[in-house]
Amino acid sequence: MHAHTNTTRLTRAGAGSAAAAPRPGRALGAAWLCLLGLALLWVVAELVPAARVRDAALLQHFNALSGPHVDPLARRAIHLLDPGVMIFWGLALVLFALARRRGREALAVGVIFVAAPLSADFLKPLLAHSHPNAGPIQIGSASWPSGHATAAMALVLCAALVAPRRLRPLVAVVGAAFAAAVGCALLIRAWHMPSDVLGGYLLAGLWTALAVAWLRAAERRWPRRHLRQADTASAAGSRAAAPAAGRPRSQPGTRAEAEGRSAVLL
């Protein structure tokens, strides 16, 4: 009977954890928005003549910022996303998530770090399209989306994913500044068109949104053990407090008066 009661409590606690977990619907909606944004961006940037000219003009404006003081900073920002360095960032985030007992987040980070850049490399030759010249600058046809922009945004989003809740706003602000700096560096060095950079951001957002949707669905289907234990302890505390709250309080002096009456009778 006691074992059956414990099992029932754990089942109810698990159901409570699943009910409290966010639904994956919003994350899936964000993924659909990123996918739609990718499709619209490619159609406009590659097939609309006015947008193509504006894309090239914007690249030329950024490239005009190139100089002896700016170029070294731009190169350093880009080199922070070299393959070897990205492996280091990915392992660091995975280990940090595992140290916080967030195995699912660690798995999600590994998938994002692999899938996002690989998908960018897959899309480049598939969607290759010639670009108009930006003055003397000519960008190759297989440039959309930018792999470096994809890696930068994937790094930022994964850092926010594994960060403690209280630090996420700070991580998001610093990460957004870093991703923007990398995007500007790519344009100053004339590695990509502006539409390539935006496409990389959206592609990383797509993979992260899909990963978050999976995390939320998994949390509702298989609540984590430490969350179930916390729910069980909370429920046990509530049940223990309920009888105590309903128990009548002893009035001051009642016991002393009873002892006094007994002494008089004796």
C-alpha positions as a LaTeX table, in Angstrom:
\begin{tabular}{lrrr}
\hline
Residue & $x$ (\AA) & $y$ (\AA) & $z$ (\AA) \\
\hline
Met1 & 0.00 & 0.00 & 0.00 \\
His2 & 2.83 & 2.38 & 0.93 \\
Ala3 & 4.72 & 1.60 & $-2.31$ \\
His4 & 1.54 & 2.17 & $-4.31$ \\
Thr5 & 1.06 & 5.55 & $-2.60$ \\
Asn6 & 4.62 & 6.64 & $-3.42$ \\
Thr7 & 4.18 & 5.60 & $-7.04$ \\
Thr8 & 0.97 & 7.57 & $-7.23$ \\
Arg9 & 2.66 & 10.64 & $-5.77$ \\
Leu10 & 5.54 & 10.43 & $-8.25$ \\
Thr11 & 3.10 & 10.02 & $-11.12$ \\
Arg12 & 1.12 & 13.05 & $-10.02$ \\
Ala13 & 4.32 & 15.06 & $-9.52$ \\
Gly14 & 5.52 & 14.12 & $-12.99$ \\
Ala15 & 2.17 & 15.17 & $-14.43$ \\
Gly16 & 2.47 & 18.48 & $-12.58$ \\
Ser17 & 5.95 & 19.09 & $-13.99$ \\
Ala18 & 4.74 & 18.30 & $-17.50$ \\
Ala19 & 1.79 & 20.65 & $-17.12$ \\
Ala20 & 4.08 & 23.44 & $-15.89$ \\
Ala21 & 6.55 & 23.02 & $-18.77$ \\
Pro22 & 6.08 & 25.47 & $-21.66$ \\
Arg23 & 4.41 & 24.11 & $-24.77$ \\
Pro24 & 6.53 & 23.77 & $-27.93$ \\
Gly25 & 4.01 & 25.67 & $-30.04$ \\
Arg26 & 5.67 & 29.08 & $-29.75$ \\
Ala27 & 9.10 & 27.70 & $-30.58$ \\
Leu28 & 7.66 & 25.95 & $-33.63$ \\
Gly29 & 6.00 & 29.20 & $-34.63$ \\
Ala30 & 9.36 & 30.98 & $-34.38$ \\
Ala31 & 10.91 & 28.26 & $-36.55$ \\
Trp32 & 8.22 & 28.77 & $-39.20$ \\
Leu33 & 8.83 & 32.53 & $-39.12$ \\
Cys34 & 12.58 & 32.00 & $-39.61$ \\
Leu35 & 11.90 & 29.64 & $-42.51$ \\
Leu36 & 9.50 & 32.12 & $-44.10$ \\
Gly37 & 12.01 & 34.93 & $-43.56$ \\
Leu38 & 14.73 & 32.87 & $-45.26$ \\
Ala39 & 12.54 & 32.20 & $-48.29$ \\
Leu40 & 11.43 & 35.84 & $-48.64$ \\
Leu41 & 14.95 & 37.14 & $-48.13$ \\
Trp42 & 16.38 & 34.94 & $-50.87$ \\
Val43 & 13.58 & 35.79 & $-53.32$ \\
Val44 & 13.90 & 39.54 & $-52.73$ \\
Ala45 & 17.71 & 39.72 & $-52.55$ \\
Glu46 & 18.34 & 37.44 & $-55.52$ \\
Leu47 & 15.39 & 37.93 & $-57.87$ \\
Val48 & 14.26 & 41.56 & $-57.37$ \\
Pro49 & 16.54 & 43.89 & $-59.40$ \\
Ala50 & 16.07 & 46.95 & $-57.16$ \\
Ala51 & 16.89 & 44.93 & $-54.06$ \\
Arg52 & 19.98 & 43.47 & $-55.72$ \\
Val53 & 21.29 & 46.94 & $-56.51$ \\
Arg54 & 20.57 & 48.13 & $-52.97$ \\
Asp55 & 22.31 & 45.07 & $-51.54$ \\
Ala56 & 25.45 & 45.85 & $-53.55$ \\
Ala57 & 25.35 & 49.54 & $-52.61$ \\
Leu58 & 25.10 & 48.70 & $-48.91$ \\
Leu59 & 28.12 & 46.40 & $-49.22$ \\
Gln60 & 30.07 & 49.21 & $-50.85$ \\
His61 & 29.24 & 51.58 & $-47.98$ \\
Phe62 & 30.49 & 49.07 & $-45.41$ \\
Asn63 & 33.62 & 48.33 & $-47.39$ \\
Ala64 & 34.40 & 52.05 & $-47.42$ \\
Leu65 & 35.01 & 51.75 & $-43.66$ \\
Ser66 & 38.00 & 49.49 & $-44.33$ \\
Gly67 & 41.30 & 50.92 & $-43.15$ \\
Pro68 & 44.49 & 50.17 & $-41.22$ \\
His69 & 42.73 & 50.55 & $-37.85$ \\
Val70 & 39.50 & 48.76 & $-38.68$ \\
Asp71 & 40.75 & 45.81 & $-40.73$ \\
Pro72 & 42.73 & 44.11 & $-37.91$ \\
Leu73 & 39.68 & 44.24 & $-35.64$ \\
Ala74 & 37.49 & 42.83 & $-38.40$ \\
Arg75 & 39.93 & 40.00 & $-39.04$ \\
Arg76 & 40.06 & 39.10 & $-35.34$ \\
Ala77 & 36.28 & 39.01 & $-35.07$ \\
Ile78 & 36.04 & 36.70 & $-38.07$ \\
His79 & 38.84 & 34.43 & $-36.82$ \\
Leu80 & 36.89 & 33.84 & $-33.59$ \\
Leu81 & 34.63 & 31.67 & $-35.75$ \\
Asp82 & 37.30 & 29.54 & $-37.41$ \\
Pro83 & 36.46 & 25.80 & $-37.32$ \\
Gly84 & 38.95 & 24.97 & $-34.57$ \\
Val85 & 37.78 & 27.86 & $-32.41$ \\
Met86 & 34.13 & 26.91 & $-32.97$ \\
Ile87 & 34.88 & 23.40 & $-31.74$ \\
Phe88 & 36.28 & 24.93 & $-28.57$ \\
Trp89 & 33.17 & 27.13 & $-28.09$ \\
Gly90 & 30.89 & 24.18 & $-28.67$ \\
Leu91 & 32.68 & 21.90 & $-26.22$ \\
Ala92 & 32.76 & 24.65 & $-23.60$ \\
Leu93 & 28.99 & 25.18 & $-23.85$ \\
Val94 & 28.26 & 21.44 & $-23.79$ \\
Leu95 & 30.42 & 20.93 & $-20.70$ \\
Phe96 & 28.83 & 23.92 & $-19.00$ \\
Ala97 & 25.36 & 22.51 & $-19.65$ \\
Leu98 & 26.39 & 19.08 & $-18.35$ \\
Ala99 & 27.86 & 20.67 & $-15.21$ \\
Arg100 & 24.44 & 22.20 & $-14.56$ \\
Arg101 & 22.76 & 18.80 & $-15.08$ \\
Arg102 & 21.21 & 19.99 & $-18.36$ \\
Gly103 & 21.92 & 17.02 & $-20.58$ \\
Arg104 & 19.16 & 17.82 & $-23.04$ \\
Glu105 & 20.43 & 21.36 & $-23.52$ \\
Ala106 & 23.94 & 19.95 & $-24.05$ \\
Leu107 & 22.58 & 17.68 & $-26.79$ \\
Ala108 & 20.69 & 20.58 & $-28.36$ \\
Val109 & 23.86 & 22.70 & $-28.43$ \\
Gly110 & 25.76 & 19.90 & $-30.16$ \\
Val111 & 23.05 & 19.53 & $-32.81$ \\
Ile112 & 22.84 & 23.28 & $-33.46$ \\
Phe113 & 26.63 & 23.66 & $-33.71$ \\
Val114 & 26.80 & 20.88 & $-36.31$ \\
Ala115 & 23.54 & 21.31 & $-38.24$ \\
Ala116 & 23.52 & 25.10 & $-38.68$ \\
Pro117 & 26.92 & 25.50 & $-40.41$ \\
Leu118 & 26.48 & 22.30 & $-42.44$ \\
Ser119 & 23.09 & 23.45 & $-43.70$ \\
Ala120 & 24.63 & 26.79 & $-44.71$ \\
Asp121 & 27.31 & 24.98 & $-46.70$ \\
Phe122 & 24.61 & 22.80 & $-48.29$ \\
Leu123 & 22.47 & 25.77 & $-49.34$ \\
Lys124 & 25.27 & 27.84 & $-50.87$ \\
Pro125 & 25.76 & 25.84 & $-54.09$ \\
Leu126 & 22.10 & 24.88 & $-54.21$ \\
Leu127 & 20.90 & 28.52 & $-54.23$ \\
Ala128 & 23.91 & 30.07 & $-55.97$ \\
His129 & 23.08 & 33.24 & $-57.88$ \\
Ser130 & 25.27 & 35.93 & $-59.42$ \\
His131 & 25.58 & 39.24 & $-57.56$ \\
Pro132 & 25.89 & 42.71 & $-59.08$ \\
Asn133 & 29.26 & 44.39 & $-58.71$ \\
Ala134 & 29.70 & 46.71 & $-55.74$ \\
Gly135 & 32.19 & 49.04 & $-57.38$ \\
Pro136 & 35.38 & 47.02 & $-57.75$ \\
Ile137 & 34.04 & 44.33 & $-55.41$ \\
Gln138 & 32.65 & 41.09 & $-56.83$ \\
Ile139 & 31.17 & 38.49 & $-54.47$ \\
Gly140 & 31.04 & 34.88 & $-55.67$ \\
Ser141 & 27.70 & 33.39 & $-56.61$ \\
Ala142 & 27.70 & 30.65 & $-53.92$ \\
Ser143 & 27.63 & 32.98 & $-50.93$ \\
Trp144 & 24.09 & 32.77 & $-49.48$ \\
Pro145 & 23.72 & 32.28 & $-46.54$ \\
Ser146 & 26.93 & 33.30 & $-44.80$ \\
Gly147 & 28.47 & 30.45 & $-42.87$ \\
His148 & 30.30 & 32.83 & $-40.53$ \\
Ala149 & 27.11 & 34.76 & $-39.74$ \\
Thr150 & 25.34 & 31.45 & $-39.13$ \\
Ala151 & 28.10 & 30.32 & $-36.76$ \\
Ala152 & 28.12 & 33.64 & $-34.89$ \\
Met153 & 24.37 & 33.64 & $-34.27$ \\
Ala154 & 24.38 & 29.91 & $-33.39$ \\
Leu155 & 27.08 & 30.58 & $-30.79$ \\
Val156 & 25.08 & 33.45 & $-29.28$ \\
Leu157 & 21.79 & 31.56 & $-29.16$ \\
Cys158 & 23.39 & 28.45 & $-27.67$ \\
Ala159 & 25.09 & 30.54 & $-25.00$ \\
Ala160 & 21.72 & 32.02 & $-24.07$ \\
Leu161 & 20.18 & 28.55 & $-24.09$ \\
Val162 & 22.55 & 27.10 & $-21.48$ \\
Ala163 & 23.00 & 30.25 & $-19.37$ \\
Pro164 & 21.26 & 30.50 & $-15.98$ \\
Arg165 & 17.92 & 32.25 & $-16.24$ \\
Arg166 & 19.05 & 35.35 & $-14.33$ \\
Leu167 & 21.99 & 35.85 & $-16.73$ \\
Arg168 & 20.15 & 35.31 & $-19.99$ \\
Pro169 & 19.31 & 38.99 & $-20.61$ \\
Leu170 & 22.97 & 39.93 & $-20.20$ \\
Val171 & 24.10 & 37.05 & $-22.43$ \\
Ala172 & 21.53 & 38.05 & $-25.05$ \\
Val173 & 22.67 & 41.69 & $-25.13$ \\
Val174 & 26.39 & 40.87 & $-25.27$ \\
Gly175 & 25.75 & 38.11 & $-27.81$ \\
Ala176 & 23.69 & 40.36 & $-30.06$ \\
Ala177 & 26.52 & 42.91 & $-30.06$ \\
Phe178 & 29.00 & 40.16 & $-30.94$ \\
Ala179 & 26.87 & 38.80 & $-33.80$ \\
Ala180 & 26.38 & 42.32 & $-35.17$ \\
Ala181 & 30.13 & 42.97 & $-34.96$ \\
Val182 & 30.86 & 39.79 & $-36.90$ \\
Gly183 & 28.29 & 40.75 & $-39.53$ \\
Cys184 & 29.85 & 44.19 & $-39.93$ \\
Ala185 & 33.32 & 42.63 & $-40.14$ \\
Leu186 & 32.21 & 40.35 & $-42.97$ \\
Leu187 & 30.88 & 43.34 & $-44.91$ \\
Ile188 & 33.90 & 45.55 & $-44.21$ \\
Arg189 & 36.18 & 42.77 & $-45.45$ \\
Ala190 & 33.81 & 42.23 & $-48.42$ \\
Trp191 & 33.40 & 38.52 & $-47.74$ \\
His192 & 29.62 & 38.53 & $-48.16$ \\
Met193 & 26.63 & 40.54 & $-49.29$ \\
Pro194 & 24.39 & 42.03 & $-46.54$ \\
Ser195 & 21.64 & 39.59 & $-47.54$ \\
Asp196 & 24.08 & 36.73 & $-46.97$ \\
Val197 & 24.66 & 37.89 & $-43.38$ \\
Leu198 & 20.94 & 38.23 & $-42.65$ \\
Gly199 & 20.35 & 34.78 & $-44.12$ \\
Gly200 & 22.95 & 33.30 & $-41.77$ \\
Tyr201 & 21.25 & 34.88 & $-38.77$ \\
Leu202 & 17.86 & 33.49 & $-39.78$ \\
Leu203 & 19.28 & 30.03 & $-40.45$ \\
Ala204 & 20.82 & 29.85 & $-36.97$ \\
Gly205 & 17.53 & 31.09 & $-35.51$ \\
Leu206 & 15.66 & 28.34 & $-37.37$ \\
Trp207 & 17.80 & 25.55 & $-35.94$ \\
Thr208 & 17.69 & 27.03 & $-32.43$ \\
Ala209 & 13.91 & 27.36 & $-32.53$ \\
Leu210 & 13.58 & 23.73 & $-33.61$ \\
Ala211 & 15.90 & 22.68 & $-30.78$ \\
Val212 & 13.88 & 24.66 & $-28.22$ \\
Ala213 & 10.66 & 23.08 & $-29.50$ \\
Trp214 & 12.18 & 19.63 & $-29.01$ \\
Leu215 & 13.38 & 20.55 & $-25.51$ \\
Arg216 & 9.91 & 21.70 & $-24.49$ \\
Ala217 & 8.22 & 18.65 & $-25.98$ \\
Ala218 & 10.70 & 16.36 & $-24.21$ \\
Glu219 & 10.15 & 18.16 & $-20.91$ \\
Arg220 & 6.42 & 17.64 & $-21.15$ \\
Arg221 & 6.77 & 14.01 & $-22.19$ \\
Trp222 & 9.63 & 13.03 & $-19.84$ \\
Pro223 & 9.93 & 15.49 & $-16.92$ \\
Arg224 & 13.38 & 15.56 & $-15.42$ \\
Arg225 & 13.98 & 13.59 & $-12.21$ \\
His226 & 15.12 & 16.52 & $-10.08$ \\
Leu227 & 12.03 & 18.49 & $-11.09$ \\
Arg228 & 9.77 & 15.57 & $-10.17$ \\
Gln229 & 11.50 & 15.27 & $-6.79$ \\
Ala230 & 11.02 & 19.00 & $-6.16$ \\
Asp231 & 7.33 & 18.70 & $-7.02$ \\
Thr232 & 6.97 & 15.67 & $-4.74$ \\
Ala233 & 8.64 & 17.50 & $-1.82$ \\
Ser234 & 6.43 & 20.52 & $-2.39$ \\
Ala235 & 3.28 & 18.41 & $-2.48$ \\
Ala236 & 4.32 & 16.54 & 0.69 \\
Gly237 & 4.93 & 19.84 & 2.49 \\
Ser238 & 1.52 & 21.11 & 1.48 \\
Arg239 & $-0.18$ & 17.95 & 2.75 \\
Ala240 & 1.71 & 18.15 & 6.05 \\
Ala241 & 0.80 & 21.80 & 6.54 \\
Ala242 & $-2.91$ & 21.27 & 5.87 \\
Pro243 & $-3.75$ & 19.18 & 9.04 \\
Ala244 & $-1.65$ & 21.49 & 11.19 \\
Ala245 & $-3.60$ & 24.47 & 9.90 \\
Gly246 & $-6.93$ & 22.79 & 10.72 \\
Arg247 & $-5.92$ & 21.59 & 14.21 \\
Pro248 & $-7.47$ & 23.70 & 17.03 \\
Arg249 & $-4.98$ & 25.72 & 18.98 \\
Ser250 & $-4.61$ & 25.17 & 22.71 \\
Gln251 & $-5.75$ & 28.15 & 24.77 \\
Pro252 & $-3.21$ & 29.74 & 27.09 \\
Gly253 & $-3.73$ & 28.79 & 30.71 \\
Thr254 & $-5.97$ & 25.78 & 30.04 \\
Arg255 & $-3.47$ & 23.24 & 31.34 \\
Ala256 & $-2.59$ & 25.34 & 34.38 \\
Glu257 & $-6.24$ & 25.81 & 35.31 \\
Ala258 & $-6.89$ & 22.03 & 35.06 \\
Glu259 & $-3.92$ & 21.31 & 37.31 \\
Gly260 & $-5.19$ & 23.90 & 39.80 \\
Arg261 & $-8.64$ & 22.34 & 39.96 \\
Ser262 & $-7.10$ & 18.95 & 40.55 \\
Ala263 & $-5.08$ & 20.27 & 43.46 \\
Val264 & $-8.19$ & 21.81 & 45.09 \\
Leu265 & $-10.10$ & 18.55 & 44.80 \\
Leu266 & $-7.24$ & 16.68 & 46.41 \\
\hline
\end{tabular}
